[in-house]
XYZ file of C-alpha atoms in Angstrom:
301
model
C 124.820 227.557 225.516
C 121.854 228.995 223.609
C 121.348 233.021 223.047
C 118.590 233.386 225.490
C 120.588 231.887 228.056
C 123.580 234.273 227.054
C 121.386 236.935 227.160
C 119.848 235.632 230.540
C 123.176 235.394 232.163
C 124.964 238.402 231.370
C 121.714 240.626 232.257
C 121.640 238.825 235.666
C 125.597 239.638 236.082
C 125.081 243.325 235.276
C 122.138 243.713 237.707
C 124.208 242.013 240.327
C 127.258 244.571 239.844
C 125.053 247.532 239.800
C 122.988 246.821 242.718
C 125.821 245.581 245.051
C 127.864 248.634 244.461
C 124.926 251.284 244.957
C 123.660 249.499 248.306
C 126.284 247.582 250.135
C 126.884 250.463 252.284
C 123.263 250.384 253.598
C 123.936 246.556 253.939
C 127.052 247.421 256.131
C 125.018 249.687 258.345
C 122.335 246.571 259.074
C 124.508 244.215 259.541
C 126.587 246.521 262.206
C 123.178 247.191 263.916
C 121.984 243.690 264.157
C 124.815 242.240 265.155
C 124.888 243.584 268.762
C 123.909 246.096 271.452
C 126.555 248.828 270.568
C 124.977 251.093 268.392
C 121.351 252.885 269.424
C 119.829 253.469 265.854
C 120.455 254.117 262.406
C 122.134 257.619 262.746
C 124.267 256.198 265.435
C 125.675 253.476 263.107
C 126.416 255.880 260.194
C 128.043 258.599 262.818
C 130.242 256.040 264.776
C 131.212 253.925 261.525
C 132.053 257.534 260.022
C 134.427 258.455 263.203
C 135.841 255.099 263.538
C 136.536 253.939 260.313
C 136.151 256.783 257.663
C 133.911 256.284 254.568
C 135.930 253.334 253.977
C 134.078 251.194 256.635
C 130.907 251.342 254.849
C 132.913 249.150 252.007
C 133.806 246.381 254.225
C 133.234 243.080 252.600
C 133.067 244.586 249.459
C 135.307 242.333 247.479
C 133.416 239.199 248.545
C 129.814 240.759 248.123
C 131.498 241.447 244.308
C 133.822 238.028 243.972
C 130.722 235.649 245.266
C 127.718 237.993 244.732
C 127.644 238.199 241.182
C 127.812 234.679 239.966
C 125.212 233.643 242.744
C 122.524 236.643 241.440
C 123.258 234.970 237.983
C 122.598 231.314 239.443
C 119.841 232.699 241.514
C 117.653 234.764 238.637
C 118.587 231.671 236.205
C 117.429 228.993 238.382
C 114.442 230.961 238.958
C 113.303 231.629 235.515
C 114.108 228.030 234.961
C 111.889 226.530 237.396
C 109.037 229.049 236.467
C 108.970 227.406 233.065
C 109.126 223.764 234.277
C 106.499 224.242 236.671
C 104.136 226.550 234.468
C 104.154 223.564 232.333
C 102.022 222.239 235.120
C 97.838 222.654 233.943
C 97.459 223.524 237.523
C 100.262 225.611 237.957
C 99.665 227.138 234.690
C 96.216 227.989 236.027
C 97.216 229.024 239.425
C 100.729 230.740 238.686
C 101.402 232.507 242.117
C 102.142 229.049 243.253
C 104.991 228.454 240.950
C 106.335 231.853 241.678
C 106.400 231.019 244.875
C 107.861 227.471 244.842
C 110.345 229.035 241.845
C 111.518 231.917 244.426
C 112.290 228.823 247.016
C 114.357 226.578 244.833
C 116.481 229.852 243.673
C 117.462 230.203 246.825
C 118.371 226.421 247.855
C 120.596 226.257 244.833
C 122.525 229.670 245.279
C 123.227 228.953 248.579
C 125.843 227.313 248.118
C 127.914 230.340 246.485
C 125.809 232.773 248.985
C 126.407 231.480 252.225
C 130.403 231.470 252.452
C 129.951 235.275 251.004
C 127.291 236.174 253.340
C 130.018 234.811 256.458
C 132.821 236.781 255.195
C 131.140 239.704 254.039
C 129.528 240.288 257.110
C 132.131 239.327 259.634
C 133.952 242.143 257.760
C 131.181 244.343 257.965
C 130.555 244.017 261.953
C 134.108 244.322 262.881
C 135.951 247.841 263.447
C 139.457 248.442 262.162
C 139.728 250.339 265.813
C 140.373 246.499 266.763
C 144.111 245.763 267.926
C 143.649 242.786 265.520
C 141.026 242.317 262.511
C 140.515 240.460 259.178
C 142.870 242.141 257.086
C 140.379 242.269 253.714
C 138.368 239.376 252.082
C 141.223 236.940 251.487
C 142.705 237.058 254.743
C 138.682 236.604 255.955
C 138.324 233.784 254.300
C 141.754 232.312 255.193
C 141.454 232.741 258.609
C 138.118 231.198 258.792
C 139.151 228.106 256.729
C 142.276 227.767 259.606
C 140.775 228.272 262.606
C 136.913 226.769 261.810
C 137.736 224.567 258.914
C 134.884 224.427 255.925
C 132.181 224.309 257.727
C 133.075 227.833 259.291
C 132.394 229.201 255.626
C 129.112 227.452 255.634
C 128.236 228.328 259.297
C 124.445 229.151 259.207
C 123.610 227.362 255.840
C 120.513 225.833 257.248
C 119.736 229.216 258.840
C 120.300 230.899 255.535
C 117.898 229.060 253.697
C 115.393 228.940 256.298
C 115.687 232.996 256.490
C 116.107 233.903 252.539
C 114.005 231.142 251.121
C 110.619 232.639 252.501
C 112.200 236.143 251.647
C 112.638 235.063 247.686
C 109.466 233.101 247.954
C 107.258 235.812 249.427
C 109.701 238.673 247.160
C 108.875 236.664 243.704
C 105.095 236.210 244.782
C 104.445 239.949 245.248
C 106.912 240.696 242.159
C 104.904 238.846 239.687
C 101.829 239.535 241.118
C 102.565 243.002 241.093
C 103.337 243.081 237.594
C 100.285 241.347 236.137
C 98.490 244.191 238.069
C 100.703 246.863 236.695
C 100.242 245.464 233.034
C 96.747 245.097 233.187
C 95.858 243.163 230.075
C 99.491 243.958 228.642
C 102.386 241.560 228.216
C 104.750 241.909 231.738
C 107.687 242.353 228.916
C 106.363 245.433 227.943
C 106.498 247.035 231.393
C 108.862 250.310 231.672
C 111.837 250.312 233.458
C 109.876 252.928 236.184
C 107.245 250.077 236.487
C 109.382 247.331 236.737
C 111.202 249.089 239.282
C 107.727 250.091 241.293
C 107.101 246.546 241.464
C 109.983 245.427 242.927
C 111.060 247.735 245.471
C 106.816 246.959 246.334
C 107.870 243.502 246.762
C 111.296 243.657 247.954
C 109.973 246.493 251.185
C 107.204 243.641 252.041
C 109.001 240.801 252.269
C 112.368 241.957 253.447
C 110.501 243.468 256.350
C 108.471 240.452 257.037
C 111.131 237.533 257.241
C 113.762 240.204 258.994
C 113.117 237.993 262.575
C 114.986 234.716 260.167
C 117.379 237.657 258.836
C 118.334 238.819 262.264
C 118.841 235.066 263.529
C 121.058 234.126 260.933
C 123.595 237.001 261.335
C 123.949 236.730 265.233
C 124.594 233.051 264.242
C 127.020 233.343 261.134
C 128.771 235.906 262.948
C 129.965 233.774 265.649
C 133.567 232.996 265.938
C 135.679 230.236 267.419
C 137.491 231.361 269.955
C 141.255 230.607 268.962
C 143.571 228.144 270.781
C 146.053 229.337 273.611
C 149.008 230.074 271.671
C 147.627 230.474 268.528
C 147.777 233.858 266.811
C 145.768 234.880 264.047
C 144.602 237.792 262.453
C 141.161 237.227 263.439
C 139.551 239.606 266.187
C 140.565 238.570 270.019
C 138.112 236.691 272.218
C 137.546 239.499 274.053
C 136.101 241.752 271.123
C 132.995 238.509 270.345
C 129.785 238.692 270.975
C 129.188 236.870 274.745
C 126.212 234.843 273.925
C 126.589 231.546 272.307
C 123.841 230.503 270.017
C 123.640 226.364 269.064
C 121.400 227.310 265.876
C 118.752 229.564 264.540
C 115.924 228.817 266.725
C 118.268 229.421 269.767
C 118.862 232.759 268.675
C 115.351 233.593 267.941
C 114.246 232.229 271.527
C 116.940 234.182 273.295
C 116.536 237.572 271.549
C 112.778 237.698 271.962
C 113.121 236.347 275.979
C 115.567 239.448 275.906
C 113.732 242.372 273.767
C 110.503 240.743 273.058
C 108.790 241.167 269.411
C 110.663 244.372 269.118
C 114.052 243.089 269.709
C 112.976 240.438 266.859
C 112.816 243.162 264.323
C 116.259 245.208 265.056
C 117.470 246.727 262.107
C 114.324 245.884 260.299
C 114.051 250.014 258.940
C 117.777 249.111 257.445
C 116.996 245.502 256.004
C 113.954 247.321 254.071
C 116.221 250.457 253.203
C 118.719 247.783 251.851
C 116.286 245.475 250.198
C 114.031 247.675 248.636
C 116.822 249.509 246.367
C 118.640 246.321 245.702
C 115.916 243.862 244.656
C 114.430 246.742 242.772
C 117.905 247.756 241.114
C 118.389 244.225 240.528
C 114.936 242.931 238.681
C 114.441 246.132 236.935
C 117.922 246.244 235.500
C 117.820 242.389 234.761
C 114.403 243.046 232.486
C 116.134 246.217 231.096
C 119.250 244.676 230.081
C 117.630 241.656 228.510
C 115.712 243.962 226.157
C 118.783 245.858 225.361
C 120.973 242.590 225.241
C 118.403 241.224 223.129
C 118.255 243.945 220.503
C 122.237 243.577 219.897
């Protein structure tokens, strides 16, 4: 492995760790708000989580997020960089780099979904459960084992296509906006000369716009993934009982979107959009700005 690849992988791992540690509580609130209609808004999610679960409630699913999320970020960023470099070798792509940014973002998401989807399923189910429930998942490992036991491997990859359809457009839009913003910010300079604050601003802008525009797809993905198979009679597991599950059954991403629209109109499709923006803006900003900064620091060492 070349020194450049080692630097890229190390930088992306450190950046992923930093953003996950700081932004996970916001992600938990977003998941809780989007998972059903039991919360009236952001402040209601925060107050009820504090009352029922304490500070620990905001960090449900953290183990899964760190265990799978950090390798996922490494694969995500490395795939994006490799795809961009390959596509830009084409003369037309080189002259129209925004196309390679968009396609590279889609490629990065398609590859890393093999890790992100099981992580998301475990993480989101832990995030939306309440530890006031009589029977609940007892941490990431218990959730992983229970899902495998009840639903098989398909349970961990539930919503793979929905995730790709949700995060693919997000990643494509994000990287297009991020790269274009960096070019504008550089104003004739090399992108590598941008400061940490400038990279942070470009990434925050791209993350906020992309996360808001793709919120309906993320909402549909989450509703579909947190559905749980009802245990058969006589089966005892640590998973929440059927009485605590969402009563609406969804058959796929488009079924979720159509039912949400029928129930609440366009407004219903943007439920949790504020928290999604509040999560992805600092998360993507910290990840990409830290990644670029770590690359500079590690390259010097």
